[in-house]
Amino acid sequence: MKSSKFAEVVAKSILFLQLISLCSCNYVEDEELEDSDLFKRLQKYQDLDLHHKPLMVNSDSENSSKSRDDLGTVARETVRLPTHVVPLHYHISLQVYQFKNGSFLGHVDLDFRVLNNTRTIVMHAMELTMPQHLMKVTDVENNTIKISQVTEMAKSQMINLTTDTTLKPDLNYTLTIHFQGKIRDDGHGLYYFSYVDSSETTRMVVSTQLQATDARYVFPCLDEPSFKTRFSLRLARPVNSTALSNTPLSVTAPFLGFPEYEWDIFQTTVLMPTYLLAFVISQFKSLTKKVNGVEYKVFMKDEHYLDGQYTLDQTPKFLQYFQNFYNLPYPFTKLDSVGLEKMRAAGMENWGLITYNEGALRITNSSTPRNLLATSTLIAHEVAHQWFGNLVTAAWWSDIWLNEGFATYMSLKSIQAVEPEWEAMKLFISGHQMTAMELDQTQMSTPIVKNVSSIIEIEKTFNRITYNKGASLIRMMDHFLTEETFQRGIRNYLNEHKYSNAHQDDLWWHLTKVGQEDYTLPSDVTVKEIMDTWTLQKHYPVINLVRHPNGSCTVSQKQLSDSDNPDTSGLWWIPVSVVTEGSIDVAATTATIWLPPSSKEMFVAGLPNLPRWVLLNNQQAAYARVNYDYASWMAIARQLKQNHTVFPPITRAQLLDDAYHLFGLGELDSPDVLFTLMSYLSNEEEYLPWLITMKNMEEVHNQLLFQPEFFELKTYLLKLSEKLYHQFGFPRNTYASQHQNLFSLRAQKWACTIQQTECVDDLIGFFNDFQNRKDIRVVPSYLRTSVLCTGVKEGNSSLWQSLWTDALAIRFDSRNRYALLNALGCSKEPWTLKRYLHEGFKNHENLGTPGLYSIINSVSKNPISYDYAWDLIKNATKFKERFGFGPLKPSIVKVAVRNLNRERHYQELEQFLAESEYSESQQKKFKNVVSYNIKWLQRFHKPISSWFSQYYPFNDIKADLLRPMPRMSSRSPRTMKITLIRS
């Protein structure tokens, strides 16, 4: 909208507002929550994690709003609505004025009934101004019942309306409220953003984001998921714009007295919770197609809308898959997808109107395989929600894991069916299950079901435990019930609870029924008994196997966590598959035995004798790790070295990941098992085991980077990776499967990280092309930092100065600028690195926090200069005198201390923090980083160094494992019957 038009609309808006006499109800404005640092330890998964909806918070913010802080201490019953009012239908009219810091006007007629005689109506309302004299209740005969009193309950974000006569349970009523609210700019509730189009015209967009508890900022309502009802929406919008909502447009009518506006009236929705109501007002363009009676549209800004073709093509595929899988039709005749530039989350599953962060939807000819996979996963996740979450909704936020866990798991399951070349279930293991396990074994873990008693706690339920552990537990049920039985149970559950709410126990009942009917579940246990052990406690088990000479073994369980004082009381119902050497089906994942929580160990017979291998929890079907006695680990290592393809790729990745984390958590005393298992990798051509190895070895690589043993580590990794680079090296090939294309980028980055000679040569070639053509575009975008880093490392001071000048001249927020800033810290000259830090701090206003972060990060990652930045900043007084500003942002301090690993560093940090004004939580983060590095070296440096000393130069690691085994006897494990002796 042009600025002159803005002024005219503003004037008419103010005039219109003056027609209503308004009383003020004061609420404190919501702010973003402080970053809890919950996920930052998982950054090693950045290339693997497909999680679509991160907890978007302000990492520099220390102060949450008073209203949210207060709610953290309010008793649970005060943040839950009473249940005596039952909403039947919202009739909502909104007049949205699209200007900065603008207001909107609204009117709601809520049809409702009551369950008992009452004079009170309690509902949510936040930052809304509502004139009491315009509030009223009418009965079916249009008699008016006055609202005699309005009581604000600010801490609970509620209002209590008192009527002057009693409402009776055998009648229907209508509550009428007029209100004014704010169009926000923070991505909550009803918010706006602007952009400049190709004609240099400023365009405004208004959208909604109501999950989890922000519908109350848009209209007075019963803003809890259990109050599902119908919605009829009318929107007043500018005539040159388009309005979208959950349902198709019914009619457009003029706005009398306001010719710049029109009313859009939308069809009534099906029963749904308040958080799914959505609308968008924009001037976007769209792509359209109709498939099997459903009209699909993708809306984006004019210059990008053609980039939505991939979304338009993929969405119908996933919708059709879920209709077939759930055996329930999609209840609307349209499904819109909208790309929003300022959306905080990656996507939101509003029924019939899915909103996405624009960047997540844009697919162009230059998009990488990872871009395609991430977009497909996001689309599939949101479409899956149209059933799990929308059709059947969790009764309260404590069960939100059912919505998010199912959508996360089913998104990958649907991709496996729709795009099988992605091999999506392998990616689920690396990007979701192993991510969840790494977090779940820490003290930061929480149960996925817990009592949610405040707004803050509701927001915090949207975390990686909810999404990824929830999805992993659903995968576990899919395996132990079998796919057919699991699907039948899900269909029955959705069909019984459609358009309603459910608790996890409702799902357990349906899965128990079909499991026992199909004999895939033990007759003496229910799914509730099994799954309560997984959802109501944090962490997960390690299964321990000890073999005995007579073909038997002891199988036991214990909690696995990084706590110095772990809780030993919590145990699990664990479905354990058992596969033995020579088994007919080495990919089997169904439960052979069940480990009950009532017994810590059990004895099992019918196994082959050592040195034949026995494998538990094949393909990590159960959400658990497995630790074997040493001889059993070596039997598995023998099979890997002789013919690793006997084990499925997921199992090979699982073995490597289990060994790594069991060593890290002290369950294995030395790295011998891990490094011996890894020795087969020189023959591994499958991407998943390599992907997990790269992720885990990056931590070892980073910790040893500043130690003498780094040479041996690098030598070992280069020996293992030699064939890998020949397979995936430059120029990048186009492979038959998408997952191979995806992995090729990762493999190239890995080879260059460990400085494989051929990779370094290729990078130098790219750098020379860049220098000759003076155009960074000759370098693939995913390689630019690596190419520039290699060029700087091999170059001289003159080259460094030239690139530094280029970096300062590039636009502030350009990716190419950050690529240069990250590369300039790769110099091998100590004096240049010290100069870089000085120049960076002197130019801090030009660089901004992101630029300074890039400089400190690159210098601190360099083994030559890992503590240079710290030496400059540790004396805050001298720093401010030298550079004229301070204190530094917490993110800058954190990256400066990230690689410090000596006791003197910790002592210096304590002194620095004692004289600083950083918050207690920030100080704790800084100390934890350095403390972790010190403890890691104290714990692992010596055993790793000892193993390297024993096996360097790694030419013949455990050659005895390559000796062929004698032929198996006629009493083959193929015919053995594995039996439980006693527990």
PDB file of C-alpha atoms in Angstrom, residues 158 280 363 820 835 863 901:
ATOM      1  CA  MET A 158      -8.494 -14.612  31.797  1.00  0.00           C
ATOM      2  CA  VAL A 280      -3.614 -14.201   6.002  1.00  0.00           C
ATOM      3  CA  ILE A 363      12.823 -24.457  -4.286  1.00  0.00           C
ATOM      4  CA  LEU A 820      34.863 -14.425   3.850  1.00  0.00           C
ATOM      5  CA  ARG A 835      45.668  -8.501  13.670  1.00  0.00           C
ATOM      6  CA  PRO A 863      44.526 -24.543  16.555  1.00  0.00           C
ATOM      7  CA  ASN A 901      40.462 -26.577  27.918  1.00  0.00           C
TER       8      ASN A 901
END
